[in-house]
């Protein structure tokens, strides 16, 4: 069992990555769709939709109790995001054929970032399962959501003030994907079993 600070650190990192994907993702749509309110609405709607689906998925996975579930959702989300530089132009070109900016930008966001956000949404229920002890599920959920949201605030400022002004979107998003794969690998790392007492 990972210690509490490890679980909360993961929640913070997950929230940070969600905001990087949301803000940098909207910027990635801009060359094809601009930065109108419709485009931002499509990006936010896709974000909320896939996070909600991820919460449901995480709840189902937490009931199964498989120890590698958390690692697998990080690996899946990270691998998909790391492919962003290779998928971007094809997806944006294809989605631009849909009628209207709203439909095209939503479809592009759903394809490019939906699987990532689905995986990241599944993280919170899986962390809550690891954190709760006995009947303290509400306290565990509150701790996870607080820490996750603080990570999101940090991710928003980091993306707006440091990442977007100083790095290419391809590097920011693919690098975030690789960080998620690494985080999944850390969760898959076998823990040392306590030495038997003599």
XYZ file of C-alpha atoms in Angstrom:
198
model
C 0.000 0.000 0.000
C 1.429 3.358 -1.041
C 1.647 6.015 1.712
C -0.886 8.839 1.922
C 1.510 11.519 0.641
C 2.150 9.402 -2.477
C -1.590 9.097 -3.150
C -2.191 12.829 -2.662
C 0.838 13.674 -4.812
C -0.656 11.568 -7.584
C -3.990 13.393 -7.226
C -2.172 16.739 -7.510
C -0.279 15.574 -10.607
C -3.459 14.285 -12.241
C -5.263 17.587 -11.690
C -2.274 19.483 -13.075
C -2.232 17.325 -16.219
C -5.982 17.779 -16.798
C -5.564 21.553 -16.958
C -2.525 21.288 -19.221
C -4.563 19.147 -21.621
C -7.568 21.461 -21.467
C -5.727 24.759 -21.997
C -2.975 23.580 -24.352
C -5.583 21.507 -26.189
C -7.697 24.573 -26.876
C -4.614 26.328 -28.222
C -3.881 23.327 -30.439
C -7.315 23.703 -32.049
C -6.792 27.419 -32.737
C -4.930 27.180 -36.082
C -7.927 25.402 -37.630
C -10.817 26.817 -35.590
C -9.647 30.055 -34.015
C -10.182 31.031 -30.399
C -13.859 31.979 -30.478
C -16.193 31.251 -27.572
C -17.616 28.321 -29.551
C -14.212 26.625 -29.704
C -13.549 27.092 -25.996
C -17.047 25.808 -25.248
C -16.400 22.712 -27.366
C -13.094 22.073 -25.568
C -14.591 22.530 -22.103
C -17.609 20.374 -22.998
C -15.366 17.576 -24.276
C -13.229 17.864 -21.141
C -16.202 17.593 -18.780
C -17.832 14.792 -20.781
C -14.772 12.563 -20.816
C -13.865 13.314 -17.205
C -17.407 12.302 -16.199
C -17.135 9.078 -18.205
C -13.748 8.519 -16.566
C -15.222 8.905 -13.080
C -17.744 6.191 -13.928
C -15.004 3.972 -15.354
C -12.818 4.508 -12.288
C -15.704 3.558 -10.034
C -16.164 0.281 -11.886
C -12.434 -0.443 -11.846
C -12.216 0.291 -8.121
C -14.845 -2.379 -7.431
C -12.772 -4.937 -9.335
C -9.802 -4.315 -7.046
C -7.105 -5.081 -9.624
C -3.787 -3.720 -8.362
C -2.554 -2.514 -11.772
C -5.722 -0.573 -12.694
C -4.197 2.771 -11.755
C -1.015 2.105 -13.698
C -3.004 0.989 -16.748
C -5.184 4.128 -16.899
C -2.069 6.316 -16.630
C -0.317 4.284 -19.338
C -3.314 4.510 -21.674
C -3.814 8.245 -21.159
C -0.114 8.990 -21.458
C 0.460 6.878 -24.550
C -2.484 8.496 -26.367
C -1.310 12.003 -25.483
C 2.276 11.216 -26.492
C 0.917 10.446 -29.993
C -0.535 13.973 -30.299
C 2.205 15.318 -32.617
C 1.524 12.496 -35.079
C -2.296 12.669 -34.964
C -2.913 16.417 -34.799
C -2.889 17.444 -38.450
C -4.860 14.450 -39.687
C -7.541 14.780 -37.013
C -7.899 18.544 -37.448
C -8.077 18.250 -41.237
C -10.735 15.530 -41.062
C -12.801 17.298 -38.393
C -12.793 20.529 -40.400
C -15.079 18.832 -42.934
C -17.902 18.682 -40.368
C -20.603 21.357 -40.586
C -19.901 24.259 -38.247
C -17.037 25.281 -36.015
C -18.739 23.836 -32.936
C -19.122 20.330 -34.349
C -15.650 20.276 -35.870
C -13.819 21.569 -32.810
C -15.769 19.251 -30.484
C -14.993 16.222 -32.659
C -11.318 17.150 -32.856
C -11.111 17.645 -29.107
C -12.943 14.381 -28.421
C -10.569 12.393 -30.635
C -7.326 14.089 -29.626
C -7.983 14.461 -25.913
C -11.048 12.370 -25.020
C -9.168 9.118 -24.288
C -6.634 11.050 -22.198
C -9.319 12.728 -20.099
C -11.231 9.455 -19.780
C -8.141 7.867 -18.223
C -7.422 10.860 -16.002
C -11.028 10.918 -14.812
C -10.692 7.297 -13.717
C -7.772 8.193 -11.436
C -9.728 9.900 -8.626
C -12.043 6.957 -7.768
C -9.057 4.611 -7.821
C -7.102 6.894 -5.475
C -10.092 7.280 -3.144
C -10.314 3.493 -2.911
C -6.654 3.350 -1.845
C -6.963 6.219 0.629
C -10.167 5.365 2.450
C -9.961 3.335 5.608
C -13.040 1.772 7.117
C -16.019 4.118 6.822
C -13.928 7.229 6.080
C -14.817 7.328 2.368
C -16.118 10.908 2.551
C -12.923 12.157 4.158
C -10.836 10.298 1.559
C -12.893 11.751 -1.311
C -12.618 15.263 0.111
C -8.847 14.966 0.407
C -8.482 13.658 -3.135
C -10.748 16.281 -4.702
C -9.127 19.141 -2.773
C -5.629 18.053 -3.780
C -6.719 17.323 -7.354
C -8.260 20.782 -7.687
C -5.145 22.459 -6.283
C -3.169 20.581 -8.932
C -5.578 21.908 -11.539
C -5.018 25.482 -10.365
C -1.267 24.975 -10.570
C -1.628 23.392 -14.006
C -3.656 26.296 -15.316
C -1.088 28.893 -14.282
C 1.846 26.719 -15.329
C 0.363 26.240 -18.782
C -0.580 29.882 -19.312
C 2.531 31.512 -17.860
C 5.346 29.066 -18.557
C 4.557 26.237 -20.960
C 2.650 27.888 -23.810
C 4.837 31.024 -23.980
C 8.106 29.066 -23.931
C 7.518 25.682 -25.611
C 5.738 24.270 -28.650
C 2.303 22.752 -28.078
C 3.509 19.463 -29.531
C 6.292 19.310 -26.952
C 4.008 20.367 -24.082
C 1.324 17.772 -24.843
C 3.628 14.905 -25.829
C 5.827 15.639 -22.800
C 2.791 15.545 -20.530
C 1.872 12.195 -22.080
C 5.318 10.807 -21.321
C 5.055 12.104 -17.740
C 1.762 10.208 -17.353
C 3.366 7.011 -18.663
C 6.152 7.465 -16.112
C 3.624 8.043 -13.325
C 1.826 4.850 -14.319
C 5.118 2.971 -14.235
C 5.807 4.251 -10.721
C 2.417 2.916 -9.624
C 3.204 -0.431 -11.232
C 6.565 -0.678 -9.444
C 6.360 -3.503 -6.921
C 6.420 -2.397 -3.325
C 8.854 -3.823 -0.840
C 7.220 -6.299 1.422
C 7.784 -5.550 5.103
C 10.399 -7.730 6.705
C 8.869 -10.472 8.855
C 9.040 -9.744 12.551
C 11.225 -12.063 14.561
